[in-house]
XYZ file of C-alpha atoms in Angstrom:
621
model
C -232.614 -104.165 181.324
C -233.692 -100.557 181.602
C -232.657 -97.937 179.050
C -230.010 -96.383 181.372
C -228.561 -99.858 182.010
C -228.395 -100.623 178.293
C -226.768 -97.239 177.646
C -224.058 -97.612 180.291
C -223.256 -101.153 179.114
C -222.927 -99.899 175.519
C -220.637 -97.067 176.625
C -218.510 -99.460 178.682
C -218.310 -101.977 175.835
C -217.261 -99.253 173.400
C -214.700 -97.962 175.887
C -213.170 -101.397 176.440
C -213.129 -102.015 172.695
C -211.186 -98.788 172.177
C -208.825 -99.736 174.993
C -208.119 -103.063 173.267
C -207.773 -101.461 169.834
C -205.076 -99.156 171.142
C -205.577 -96.531 168.451
C -206.227 -93.780 171.011
C -204.586 -93.046 174.345
C -206.338 -94.462 177.394
C -206.968 -91.062 178.958
C -208.630 -89.821 175.742
C -210.911 -92.866 175.639
C -211.813 -92.487 179.328
C -212.590 -88.785 178.883
C -214.809 -89.604 175.886
C -216.692 -92.193 177.964
C -217.177 -89.643 180.757
C -218.542 -87.021 178.365
C -220.858 -89.600 176.806
C -222.231 -90.389 180.264
C -222.632 -86.694 181.079
C -224.368 -85.851 177.786
C -226.724 -88.821 178.110
C -227.593 -87.917 181.697
C -226.054 -90.997 183.299
C -223.705 -88.720 185.245
C -225.051 -85.355 186.497
C -223.318 -82.526 184.650
C -222.341 -80.845 187.909
C -220.533 -83.988 189.051
C -218.901 -84.923 185.747
C -215.461 -83.750 186.867
C -215.771 -84.581 190.539
C -213.290 -87.388 189.961
C -210.440 -84.873 189.854
C -211.036 -84.236 193.537
C -211.333 -87.921 194.425
C -208.973 -88.995 197.253
C -207.437 -91.741 195.112
C -206.550 -89.283 192.343
C -205.019 -86.771 194.753
C -202.995 -89.502 196.471
C -201.666 -90.896 193.187
C -200.482 -87.429 192.119
C -198.786 -86.807 195.464
C -197.020 -90.191 195.466
C -195.671 -89.462 191.977
C -194.140 -86.203 193.221
C -192.610 -87.822 196.326
C -191.198 -90.625 194.160
C -189.559 -88.041 191.918
C -187.940 -86.502 194.976
C -186.327 -89.839 195.803
C -185.141 -90.103 192.224
C -183.810 -86.535 191.925
C -181.698 -86.760 195.056
C -180.229 -90.168 194.201
C -181.659 -91.833 197.322
C -182.539 -94.975 195.396
C -179.148 -95.075 193.671
C -177.466 -95.040 197.061
C -179.790 -97.775 198.321
C -179.093 -99.929 195.262
C -175.338 -99.631 195.715
C -175.659 -100.523 199.398
C -177.814 -103.609 198.861
C -176.763 -105.172 195.565
C -173.876 -107.660 195.872
C -170.789 -106.897 193.808
C -169.355 -110.354 193.095
C -172.282 -112.729 193.663
C -173.623 -115.240 191.154
C -176.686 -114.967 188.956
C -179.343 -116.183 191.388
C -178.129 -114.111 194.351
C -177.760 -110.978 192.235
C -181.172 -111.410 190.617
C -182.800 -112.010 193.998
C -181.204 -108.862 195.406
C -182.100 -106.682 192.404
C -185.680 -107.916 191.959
C -186.271 -107.990 195.718
C -185.099 -104.374 195.936
C -187.426 -103.451 193.075
C -190.380 -105.110 194.805
C -189.572 -103.430 198.128
C -189.255 -99.986 196.533
C -192.524 -100.474 194.656
C -194.359 -100.848 197.927
C -193.521 -97.296 198.949
C -193.107 -95.380 195.711
C -194.762 -95.549 192.324
C -193.802 -98.913 190.801
C -193.187 -97.333 187.386
C -190.702 -94.962 189.021
C -188.999 -97.862 190.797
C -188.656 -99.714 187.495
C -187.260 -96.665 185.704
C -184.651 -96.186 188.437
C -183.420 -99.784 188.374
C -183.457 -100.339 184.605
C -179.949 -98.914 183.995
C -178.585 -101.069 186.829
C -180.244 -104.148 185.323
C -178.712 -103.458 181.897
C -175.257 -103.039 183.462
C -175.629 -106.277 185.429
C -176.608 -108.218 182.320
C -173.064 -107.931 180.984
C -171.481 -109.118 184.239
C -173.915 -112.040 184.548
C -173.517 -113.010 180.876
C -177.226 -112.583 180.189
C -179.191 -110.619 177.627
C -180.640 -107.395 179.091
C -184.186 -108.695 178.577
C -183.503 -111.737 180.750
C -183.055 -109.393 183.692
C -185.479 -106.651 182.652
C -188.587 -108.850 182.400
C -188.149 -110.485 185.844
C -187.418 -107.020 187.276
C -190.563 -105.580 185.665
C -192.667 -108.423 187.066
C -191.061 -108.010 190.502
C -191.838 -104.294 190.653
C -195.432 -104.977 189.588
C -195.796 -107.604 192.334
C -194.258 -105.296 194.928
C -196.863 -102.637 194.240
C -199.655 -104.787 195.646
C -198.217 -104.790 199.177
C -199.277 -101.314 200.365
C -201.980 -98.737 199.837
C -199.706 -96.441 197.822
C -197.809 -99.084 195.883
C -200.007 -98.904 192.798
C -203.032 -96.832 191.661
C -205.473 -99.815 191.686
C -205.031 -100.164 195.461
C -205.966 -96.517 195.965
C -208.982 -96.911 193.688
C -210.165 -99.998 195.582
C -209.755 -98.137 198.856
C -211.756 -95.217 197.467
C -214.661 -97.456 196.457
C -214.650 -99.054 199.901
C -214.990 -95.617 201.480
C -217.841 -94.675 199.119
C -219.594 -97.899 200.136
C -219.602 -96.632 203.724
C -216.949 -99.070 204.963
C -214.090 -96.592 205.318
C -210.749 -96.654 203.529
C -208.254 -99.470 203.694
C -205.244 -98.721 205.909
C -201.695 -98.461 204.572
C -200.778 -102.088 205.258
C -204.154 -103.823 204.914
C -202.884 -105.127 201.575
C -199.709 -106.559 203.115
C -200.821 -109.987 204.472
C -201.817 -111.250 201.035
C -199.630 -108.932 198.971
C -196.338 -109.730 200.711
C -196.895 -113.483 200.440
C -197.749 -113.267 196.747
C -194.906 -110.824 196.005
C -192.330 -112.894 197.925
C -193.165 -116.146 196.157
C -193.396 -114.330 192.827
C -189.965 -112.718 193.275
C -188.435 -116.060 194.258
C -189.979 -117.741 191.215
C -188.881 -115.173 188.617
C -185.403 -114.896 190.178
C -184.658 -118.608 190.406
C -186.674 -120.121 187.548
C -188.517 -117.449 185.598
C -185.574 -115.678 183.944
C -184.735 -118.923 182.148
C -188.076 -118.721 180.318
C -187.433 -115.233 178.945
C -186.432 -115.202 175.247
C -182.812 -114.087 174.847
C -183.487 -111.276 172.401
C -180.920 -108.790 171.169
C -181.420 -105.552 173.061
C -182.354 -102.350 171.312
C -180.880 -100.361 174.181
C -177.720 -99.579 172.271
C -179.422 -98.490 169.084
C -178.758 -94.793 169.720
C -175.519 -92.938 169.183
C -172.410 -94.115 170.989
C -170.234 -91.256 172.129
C -167.540 -93.426 173.688
C -165.797 -92.654 176.939
C -165.218 -89.249 178.495
C -162.264 -87.829 180.329
C -163.298 -85.954 183.465
C -161.745 -84.730 186.709
C -163.012 -85.291 190.238
C -161.677 -83.810 193.466
C -161.384 -85.942 196.605
C -162.995 -84.147 199.589
C -161.077 -83.766 202.841
C -163.191 -86.283 204.729
C -164.037 -88.479 201.771
C -164.051 -92.263 201.962
C -161.433 -92.378 199.222
C -158.753 -90.741 201.372
C -156.118 -93.308 202.280
C -157.130 -95.815 199.641
C -154.730 -96.856 196.949
C -155.602 -96.071 193.352
C -155.967 -99.813 192.765
C -158.413 -100.073 195.675
C -160.385 -97.084 194.376
C -160.705 -98.670 190.928
C -161.876 -101.920 192.506
C -164.743 -100.064 194.187
C -165.902 -98.460 190.935
C -165.243 -101.509 188.776
C -168.928 -102.073 187.983
C -169.243 -98.586 186.487
C -166.584 -99.280 183.866
C -164.633 -96.167 184.907
C -160.860 -96.169 185.295
C -158.217 -93.768 186.633
C -155.951 -92.430 183.880
C -154.220 -89.670 185.809
C -153.679 -87.988 189.159
C -153.170 -84.288 189.894
C -151.523 -83.386 193.214
C -150.385 -79.868 194.072
C -151.023 -78.839 190.461
C -148.608 -81.541 189.222
C -150.122 -84.082 186.885
C -149.044 -87.729 186.990
C -149.974 -89.736 183.916
C -150.715 -93.457 184.505
C -149.852 -93.302 188.238
C -148.877 -96.544 189.972
C -151.811 -98.454 191.452
C -150.158 -98.642 194.876
C -150.094 -94.840 195.242
C -152.322 -93.611 198.079
C -155.044 -91.017 197.557
C -154.771 -87.801 199.590
C -157.416 -85.211 200.421
C -157.570 -82.576 197.699
C -156.212 -84.861 194.980
C -157.797 -84.516 191.580
C -158.427 -87.895 189.937
C -158.624 -87.999 186.154
C -161.287 -90.578 185.240
C -162.211 -92.151 181.950
C -165.825 -93.339 181.860
C -168.886 -93.605 179.685
C -171.197 -90.665 180.302
C -173.938 -92.923 181.636
C -171.509 -94.483 184.120
C -170.183 -91.199 185.524
C -172.886 -90.885 188.179
C -172.231 -94.404 189.462
C -168.477 -93.822 189.578
C -168.779 -90.483 191.371
C -171.473 -91.429 193.861
C -169.616 -94.443 195.289
C -167.318 -92.130 197.243
C -169.442 -88.979 197.319
C -166.875 -87.068 195.276
C -167.661 -84.107 193.055
C -166.941 -83.150 189.481
C -164.015 -80.733 189.573
C -165.612 -78.426 187.016
C -168.650 -77.931 189.250
C -166.589 -76.343 192.006
C -166.619 -72.632 191.250
C -163.627 -71.974 193.465
C -161.379 -74.311 191.507
C -161.899 -72.363 188.321
C -162.204 -68.869 189.692
C -158.489 -68.043 189.560
C -158.414 -68.909 185.852
C -161.505 -66.983 184.959
C -161.280 -63.721 186.920
C -158.970 -61.877 184.511
C -161.796 -60.422 182.470
C -161.293 -56.980 181.073
C -164.037 -54.462 181.891
C -164.425 -53.654 178.218
C -165.234 -57.325 177.458
C -168.136 -57.408 179.885
C -170.827 -57.160 177.327
C -174.487 -57.771 177.912
C -173.756 -61.469 177.315
C -171.324 -61.531 180.248
C -173.808 -59.712 182.433
C -176.460 -62.284 181.584
C -174.025 -65.109 182.317
C -173.049 -63.614 185.682
C -176.700 -63.228 186.592
C -177.311 -66.845 185.651
C -174.383 -67.975 187.819
C -175.613 -65.983 190.805
C -179.062 -67.426 190.422
C -177.664 -70.949 190.187
C -175.661 -70.419 193.368
C -178.631 -69.257 195.439
C -180.332 -72.120 197.198
C -183.300 -69.977 198.053
C -183.895 -69.337 194.347
C -183.446 -72.941 193.280
C -186.906 -73.060 191.761
C -185.927 -70.250 189.388
C -182.717 -71.905 188.166
C -182.677 -75.656 188.697
C -185.160 -76.413 186.013
C -183.149 -74.380 183.476
C -179.873 -76.225 184.135
C -179.334 -78.783 181.377
C -176.705 -81.332 180.448
C -175.725 -81.456 176.782
C -173.322 -83.427 174.663
C -171.790 -81.203 171.981
C -169.677 -82.240 168.999
C -166.984 -79.829 167.778
C -167.182 -79.451 164.003
C -164.174 -78.648 161.797
C -163.799 -74.890 161.619
C -165.609 -74.253 164.911
C -164.402 -71.116 166.672
C -163.332 -73.022 169.789
C -160.875 -75.330 168.014
C -157.423 -74.835 169.526
C -158.764 -73.069 172.607
C -159.262 -74.363 176.160
C -162.122 -73.906 178.623
C -159.936 -71.428 180.484
C -159.255 -69.476 177.273
C -162.958 -69.385 176.501
C -163.864 -68.257 180.058
C -166.890 -70.513 179.878
C -168.025 -69.777 183.415
C -167.666 -65.993 183.192
C -168.958 -65.437 179.667
C -171.648 -68.120 179.488
C -172.164 -69.503 182.995
C -171.332 -73.002 181.689
C -169.299 -75.885 183.101
C -167.176 -78.189 180.952
C -167.644 -81.470 182.813
C -165.864 -83.907 180.521
C -164.216 -84.356 177.132
C -164.314 -87.413 174.888
C -161.479 -87.694 172.376
C -161.092 -90.743 170.172
C -157.735 -92.424 169.785
C -155.550 -91.195 172.666
C -155.686 -89.750 176.146
C -155.365 -85.953 176.368
C -152.428 -85.039 178.604
C -153.484 -81.569 179.786
C -155.723 -80.640 182.682
C -159.367 -80.484 181.672
C -159.627 -76.699 181.918
C -156.313 -76.285 180.036
C -157.021 -78.905 177.359
C -156.847 -77.499 173.826
C -160.008 -78.588 172.059
C -159.953 -80.253 168.647
C -162.497 -80.865 165.930
C -164.261 -84.160 166.577
C -164.050 -83.789 170.370
C -167.254 -84.398 172.296
C -167.952 -82.054 175.182
C -170.186 -82.791 178.146
C -171.493 -79.347 179.119
C -173.711 -78.194 181.980
C -175.420 -74.860 182.470
C -178.528 -72.721 181.923
C -180.462 -73.740 178.810
C -180.529 -70.198 177.415
C -176.770 -69.733 177.707
C -176.155 -73.234 176.359
C -178.103 -72.340 173.221
C -176.140 -69.091 172.897
C -172.831 -70.948 173.247
C -173.891 -73.434 170.540
C -174.845 -70.605 168.184
C -171.619 -68.688 168.833
C -169.232 -71.605 168.434
C -170.875 -73.731 165.767
C -170.936 -76.888 167.911
C -173.608 -79.496 167.245
C -175.733 -80.764 170.142
C -176.022 -84.574 170.118
C -178.617 -84.969 172.807
C -179.620 -84.308 176.396
C -178.298 -86.630 179.083
C -179.393 -87.176 182.649
C -176.452 -87.276 185.058
C -177.882 -87.879 188.515
C -175.155 -87.661 191.143
C -176.572 -88.552 194.579
C -176.623 -85.744 197.122
C -176.448 -87.465 200.508
C -178.033 -84.608 202.432
C -180.932 -84.173 200.018
C -181.360 -87.938 199.691
C -181.804 -88.185 203.463
C -184.327 -85.336 203.375
C -186.317 -86.927 200.530
C -186.308 -90.297 202.277
C -187.395 -88.708 205.564
C -190.260 -86.898 203.825
C -191.505 -90.117 202.236
C -191.216 -92.084 205.480
C -192.878 -89.264 207.406
C -195.845 -89.172 205.028
C -196.198 -92.951 205.212
C -196.000 -92.834 209.006
C -198.686 -90.150 209.251
C -201.040 -92.176 207.070
C -200.206 -95.507 208.738
C -200.860 -94.151 212.224
C -204.149 -92.650 211.075
C -203.131 -89.128 212.023
C -204.351 -87.801 208.670
C -206.193 -89.270 205.662
C -203.951 -90.514 202.842
C -204.564 -87.552 200.476
C -203.832 -84.998 203.193
C -200.826 -86.888 204.571
C -199.143 -87.259 201.194
C -200.056 -83.713 200.151
C -198.268 -82.584 203.316
C -195.242 -84.549 202.102
C -195.411 -82.777 198.743
C -195.484 -79.412 200.509
C -192.392 -80.395 202.481
C -190.685 -81.455 199.235
C -191.470 -78.072 197.717
C -190.192 -76.139 200.725
C -187.018 -78.227 201.073
C -186.360 -78.317 197.312
C -186.109 -82.065 196.820
C -188.137 -81.333 193.675
C -187.811 -77.866 192.054
C -191.047 -75.907 192.390
C -191.841 -75.522 188.728
C -191.012 -79.173 188.113
C -193.662 -80.319 190.566
C -196.317 -80.466 187.877
C -194.120 -82.073 185.221
C -193.398 -85.032 187.517
C -197.071 -85.993 187.587
C -198.196 -88.515 184.983
C -201.197 -86.504 183.798
C -202.622 -89.154 181.430
C -202.993 -91.462 184.462
C -204.602 -88.680 186.506
C -207.102 -87.865 183.740
C -207.804 -91.578 183.243
C -208.605 -92.104 186.911
C -210.597 -88.899 187.283
C -212.711 -89.706 184.219
C -213.392 -93.344 185.069
C -214.500 -92.796 188.662
C -217.794 -91.058 187.673
C -218.306 -93.656 184.909
C -217.932 -96.440 187.457
C -220.356 -94.562 189.694
C -222.896 -94.562 186.854
C -222.666 -98.357 186.772
C -223.851 -98.422 190.367
C -226.554 -95.752 190.116
C -228.128 -97.364 187.026
C -228.046 -100.828 188.601
C -225.842 -102.216 185.810
C -223.197 -103.341 188.302
C -225.742 -105.351 190.279
C -227.091 -106.865 187.067
C -223.629 -108.011 185.957
C -222.902 -109.264 189.470
C -226.039 -111.430 189.517
C -225.135 -112.819 186.095
C -221.622 -113.780 187.191
C -222.825 -115.272 190.487
C -225.719 -117.222 189.043
C -224.310 -118.347 185.717
C -220.590 -118.905 186.363
C -220.100 -119.210 190.110
C -223.391 -121.043 190.667
C -223.897 -119.195 193.950
C -220.628 -120.451 195.498
C -218.799 -117.554 197.257
C -215.309 -119.025 196.754
C -216.017 -119.705 193.088
C -217.360 -116.150 192.744
C -214.159 -114.839 194.361
C -212.083 -116.821 191.850
C -214.193 -115.431 188.981
C -213.572 -111.853 190.135
C -209.846 -112.454 190.569
C -209.331 -114.145 187.191
C -211.593 -111.707 185.328
C -209.684 -108.759 186.776
C -206.347 -110.329 185.850
C -207.491 -110.962 182.288
C -208.764 -107.416 181.794
C -205.557 -105.977 183.296
C -203.579 -107.792 180.614
C -205.404 -106.059 177.793
C -206.304 -102.659 179.256
C -204.972 -100.223 181.833
C -204.886 -101.713 185.350
C -206.330 -98.574 186.936
C -209.223 -98.646 184.466
C -209.785 -102.325 185.247
C -209.968 -101.632 188.980
C -212.445 -98.780 188.483
C -214.735 -100.959 186.352
C -214.551 -104.108 188.502
C -214.973 -102.530 191.950
C -218.715 -101.821 191.558
C -219.238 -105.356 190.204
C -217.277 -106.858 193.109
C -219.379 -104.928 195.619
C -222.511 -106.071 193.810
C -221.462 -109.729 193.959
C -220.718 -109.458 197.690
C -224.142 -107.885 198.290
C -225.895 -110.566 196.217
C -224.209 -113.379 198.131
C -224.420 -111.598 201.480
C -220.700 -112.037 202.173
C -217.765 -109.852 203.192
C -217.178 -107.217 200.451
C -213.543 -106.774 201.532
C -212.664 -110.213 200.167
C -213.903 -109.241 196.706
C -212.337 -105.765 196.766
C -209.002 -107.328 197.693
C -209.417 -109.803 194.824
C -209.827 -106.829 192.475
C -206.713 -105.186 193.944
C -204.622 -108.354 193.501
C -205.946 -109.057 189.997
C -205.464 -105.489 188.788
C -201.810 -105.648 189.868
C -201.113 -108.801 187.869
C -200.733 -107.834 184.219
C -198.037 -110.172 182.965
C -199.229 -111.533 179.611
C -198.787 -108.513 177.329
C -196.622 -105.408 177.033
C -199.668 -103.118 177.190
C -201.217 -104.215 180.483
C -198.790 -102.336 182.692
C -196.393 -99.456 182.036
C -193.467 -101.462 183.406
C -194.031 -104.084 180.726
C -194.087 -101.350 178.097
C -190.872 -99.780 179.445
C -188.828 -102.920 178.742
C -190.237 -103.634 175.279
C -187.458 -101.786 173.412
C -184.499 -102.221 175.812
C -185.248 -105.941 176.066
C -185.739 -106.355 172.321
C -189.063 -108.088 173.022
C -191.977 -108.936 170.769
C -195.629 -108.787 171.771
C -195.845 -112.561 172.253
C -192.738 -112.896 174.431
C -194.445 -112.020 177.701
C -196.905 -114.896 178.129
C -194.240 -117.615 178.498
C -193.216 -116.338 181.900
C -196.304 -114.224 182.544
C -198.805 -117.101 182.378
C -196.922 -119.095 185.015
C -196.703 -116.035 187.250
C -200.448 -115.432 186.952
C -201.194 -119.090 187.765
C -198.910 -118.786 190.802
C -200.749 -115.633 191.904
C -204.153 -117.344 191.704
C -202.960 -120.474 193.543
C -201.355 -118.449 196.358
C -203.745 -115.527 196.723
C -207.118 -117.305 196.591
C -206.725 -119.330 199.827
C -205.025 -116.369 201.508
C -207.920 -114.065 200.606
C -210.381 -116.479 202.180
C -208.171 -116.851 205.264
C -207.205 -113.207 205.840
C -210.543 -111.731 204.704
C -213.078 -114.430 205.666
C -216.210 -114.601 203.558
């Protein structure tokens, strides 16, 4: 071995050792390896940060933004409600949920797909009489498997495609991964849905370890053309049964009916008084496309327009300005990111005890909405805006962060935490879905390269406000971007020094004994093993040069070996650290480090048995 080859191997070994140790973040380790290569001359200083402009890195960042658009608008929530059965048994429900997760992962970031479906999985666990982990682990594995079906499903596929282009073979197309990926994902989803969940340890979930604020009382208004019009109250409750919400009152023509009869029909303009857990409010509201009553400015305006001119202090002026900004669609980027949702506890002696939202003029003075009230023990009888607040009440408040902080300081309330209440917006959900499908179509038809096509989608998202402008950069997982950008030049140094060819000849001659199929199996299994103990994107970046070297040594089709890397890098099922989806479920599922291999090992064996013959058939050697 030459000195440069020895040096790059030492750097790679140290990098992998640090990955396995886990003491430092992966992006920090990758950046250190890049700087070591640049300082030692293995990577030219002028090209050290060229990875940040690599097509794979740009595409990953753009897909993350487009995925956030689907999440913000509630498009996936709507899809989940439309597809998931309501009264089916365990197997059917698991197949629908995990199949949906796999399908979503093919077209959006698989970590995002997992994050979206996790709350649904936890809710279903109660109905199916399972521990949350028994649904979460199969769902995590299904979303990982689904990512291998398309170019944009997971970062390793984009990295593999980038190395193919650098080798002079052009990029893989959007659905080049589908013939093998769909077969593997389909069989994997069937296995974990029918058999696999039984192998998951039934651990006690840590999902409920945080504070429990109980149920909230909130009001929703039925729109004129809403699906709820004409239904009975009993029928309405049946539709929202899964959310755990229930109707505790009805307001019609400003007359409140407490505990109305279930056979009473719902009319347009009725205000339904719902009791629901804060995390279930979005599900309950989105089923019928109804809106929180407190969010409709017109409904409160007649109670909050009696302000005296002398009371319009600078605070009121600031609040009015905040309201105007929040109401302007064209200035959404200035206000949306400042709108927060807070749970506040009313302490004894707080200045708002004994006063109602109308008395406080929350909208006029602070620009805040009182969305719901939680009161232990009994149901409040007054309308939400007229309800006299008591010490111990919990308030669900929405409004600009600055005014929220001012309200907390003025009243002496205690903030419990920030909640995410994502109520699907049908119009924006359609726009976000159309943008994603349009970007995929442009790339699939070859009209534009993947980075340009998806960047065009991001521009459309910015212009149409599916993601607020100043939130564009916070939606990107920067540690992943830095990791990819740093490892691409390091992987290039493996090729330029000849270390990749050296390792390829060793694997071919010593382990595979010159047999192309055996060499393909070695690449696939080696990639899977490394993905279990280090980041899958890092694994793909390291193995791609070796795979190309093996193909060149044997004189066979390099696409077979690159596809083996793509499949192997997407199959991290043995540990919680191999893939972010595995890490996401560690706490909510109550899992231990050693719980993953029981199901994960069988899934990896299934992947090898199914994918190896398909690779040889679809991508002949």
